[in-house]
C-alpha angles and dihedrals in degrees: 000000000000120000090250081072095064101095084041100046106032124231140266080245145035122272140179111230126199116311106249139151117294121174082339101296126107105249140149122234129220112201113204125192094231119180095334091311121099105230121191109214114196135212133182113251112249114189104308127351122181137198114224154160130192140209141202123207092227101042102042109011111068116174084116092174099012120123099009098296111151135233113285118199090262090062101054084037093060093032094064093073121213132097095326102096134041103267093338100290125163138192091241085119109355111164098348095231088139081077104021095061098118091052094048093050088054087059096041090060088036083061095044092236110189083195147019137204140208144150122227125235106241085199092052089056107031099025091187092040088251142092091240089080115045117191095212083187096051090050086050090051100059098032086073099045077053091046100033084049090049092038088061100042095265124140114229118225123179141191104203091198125038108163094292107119118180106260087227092058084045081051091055096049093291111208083353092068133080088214098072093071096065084040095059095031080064096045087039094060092043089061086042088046093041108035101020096094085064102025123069097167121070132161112191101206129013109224101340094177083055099051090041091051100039096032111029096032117029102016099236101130121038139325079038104205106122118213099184117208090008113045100053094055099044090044085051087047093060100032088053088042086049104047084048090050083059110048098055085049083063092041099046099027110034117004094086100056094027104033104212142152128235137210157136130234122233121201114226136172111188119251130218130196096255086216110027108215095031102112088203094065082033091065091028086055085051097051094044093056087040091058097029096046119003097043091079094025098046095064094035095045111027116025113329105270150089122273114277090235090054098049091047090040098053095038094055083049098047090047100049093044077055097255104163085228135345122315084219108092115222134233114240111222100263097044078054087057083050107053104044125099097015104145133072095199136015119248130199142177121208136179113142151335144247142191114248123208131190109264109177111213091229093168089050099231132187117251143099085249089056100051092059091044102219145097130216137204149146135291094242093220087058104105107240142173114204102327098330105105113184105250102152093170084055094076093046089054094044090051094044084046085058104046093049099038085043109044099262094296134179115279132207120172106216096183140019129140149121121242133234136263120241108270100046118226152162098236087077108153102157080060098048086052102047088046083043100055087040102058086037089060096036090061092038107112090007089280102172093052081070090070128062089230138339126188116206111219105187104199135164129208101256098043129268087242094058089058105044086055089065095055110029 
């Protein structure tokens, strides 16, 4: 099967394919591969729907060591071998779309894809995380991706941090140090310097609350060295600190030439009382989405600071674990003026729910989990595949939470998705479901003429592009 049978065929995923006239009204189709037949599914077109896939350099690029580009934390996490990894894989080639772009780009215009959207490897361009060290073939590399993607009608739109932090800031104290703000608020301003006359789009950080907590606070992810009850909340401190540094270096330094729009983008699965009239889970449901959300939303988008319950949550822990004062840092005042308002959308990445029930830390001990006092799961009698439960109302609560916690703001949802079954293959119902159900919520109550303007990015863990290169 060749790319040009994609429209024919269907696809192993969901895409949005160009905007046209049906029954005489403007709408945007979705076609889904259901049980071998390509259906077209059609939905009337409420103020801007996109078509879009995402990548992550980990999870899709590869090219770990090629063209000069240095070690990221990932690499000397994997590399290390152990239980750390599923069966000790690494992202040395991933993918392999350093070397497949070509190929990619001929599936990008085969699906019709209005954006597209990609993260950047610090390390690829700054292999030693500085501007003292520029990679020129790291900044070719992904001037054509930029230029291939425009050249095409493709908007380009690019995450300048995902998680790969150059191995020699990790060296120096890495998301712990206060260092690191002033670090990324320079890269930051050399992507914004070098890429910024092509590329409107930017999000500073990817999940931010989900690399504090994994990799900070508990040592999932790399580097992998928990510091529970500390970690997490000093690694959220600077990454909040850094993605407000640069966003007023975009504002003050290149907007106005470049015109451009700045944001982060927060991780969120959508929480439910466990049990619906117990005032316990009730209480339990409000602090999760306080430490998981709004902890980094709060600061950036309302007034520059954490959440009162996590502060005082936090604070009546530290004190009777005797902590001489609280092990969340504070704002001053002026760090408080420079952080609000530092975000020109709202993104949001959704992918599931789960039910959330009271669970007091009696032993006091020290986590992230255990200062909210809860634990979460799953209904049982959700479908799932791995730890993505279908919950298609999830993602309408979690959008009206927002508008009404954030001041209606603009929306863009930068990940959703559902991911496949081993082996892949196009007769994917569970998929068309779950994209199904979604779309089907996100319309309910006209949800989506409450937001200036929300752009819908269906993505799925291993990367649309990794799949369409074993079909087509």
């Amino acid at each position: 099967m060749s790319c040009s049978s994609i429209r024919q065929y269907g696809l192993p995923t969901q895409t949005l394919v160009q905007t046209h006239e049906f029954n005489g009204k403007e709408t945007f189709s979705v076609v889904i591969f259901k049980k071998g037949v390509a259906e077209v599914v059609h939905f009337e077109k409420l103020r801007q729907h996109v078509g879009t896939q995402v990548l992550a350099y980990l999870k899709l690029r590869g090219g770990w060591d090629a063209d000069g580009r240095g070690p990221c934390v990932w690499d000397t996490f994997t590399h290390q071998g152990g239980e750390r990894v599923f069966e000790n894989q690494t992202g040395d080639v991933a993918c392999g779309s350093y070397t497949l772009w070509e190929e990619d780009l001929k599936c990008i215009k085969q699906l019709g894809l209005t954006h597209y959207r990609f993260s950047l490897s610090w390390s690829r361009l700054l292999p030693d995380g500085t501007t003292g060290f520029i990679n020129q073939k790291g900044i070719d590399y992904y001037n054509k991706i930029i230029d291939d993607l425009l050249r095409n009608g493709v908007t380009p739109i690019v995450a300048i941090y995902h998680f790969d932090l150059p191995q020699a800031l990790e060296d120096q104290g890495g998301w712990l140090s206060e260092g690191i703000v002033e670090a990324f608020d320079k890269y930051a301003q050399f992507c914004f310097r070098t890429f910024g006359d092509r590329v409107k789009q930017w999000l500073t950080i990817n999940e931010p609350n989900i690399l504090a907590l994994l990799a900070y606070d508990m040592g999932i992810f790399a580097p992998g060295v928990p510091h529970f009850g500390t970690g997490g909340y000093q690694a959220a401190h600077n990454l909040i600190k850094a993605h407000a540094r640069s966003w007023h270096s975009y504002d003050s330094l290149f907007r106005k030439e470049q015109k451009g729009f700045v944001s982060l983008s927060l991780f969120f699965c959508w929480l439910e009382p466990a049990e619906p009239n117990s005032v316990l889970d009730q209480e339990a449901t409000k602090r999760a989405i306080n430490f998981q959300l709004d902890l980094f939303a709060k600061p950036i988008f309302i007034d520059g600071d954490y959440p009162e319950l996590v502060k005082s949550q936090i604070a009546s822990m530290s004190e009777k674990q005797g902590y001489p004062s609280s092990r969340l840092p504070e704002f001053t005042e002026e760090e408080k003026k420079m952080i609000k308002g530092t975000a020109d959308f709202f993104a949001v990445q959704y992918y599931t729910t789960r039910l959330v029930r009271h669970q007091e830390n009696k032993k006091g001990e020290l986590s992230f989990l255990q200062d909210v006092e809860i634990e979460f799961f799953p209904n049982p009698s959700w479908e799932n595949v791995g730890w993505i439960y279908v919950v298609p109302w999830g993602i309408r609560k979690l959008l009206k939470y927002i508008k009404d916690t954030y001041n209606n703001p603009v929306i863009y949802i930068t990940e959703n998705g559902f991911p496949q079954c081993d082996p892949p293959s196009l007769d994917d119902t569970q998929r068309w479901e779950y994209f199904r159900q979604t779309f089907q919520e996100l319309f309910k109550d006209k949800m989506i003429m409450m937001m200036t303007m929300m752009m819908a990015m269906m993505v799925m863990m291993m990367m649309l592009t990794a799949l369409l290169r074993q079909f087509f």
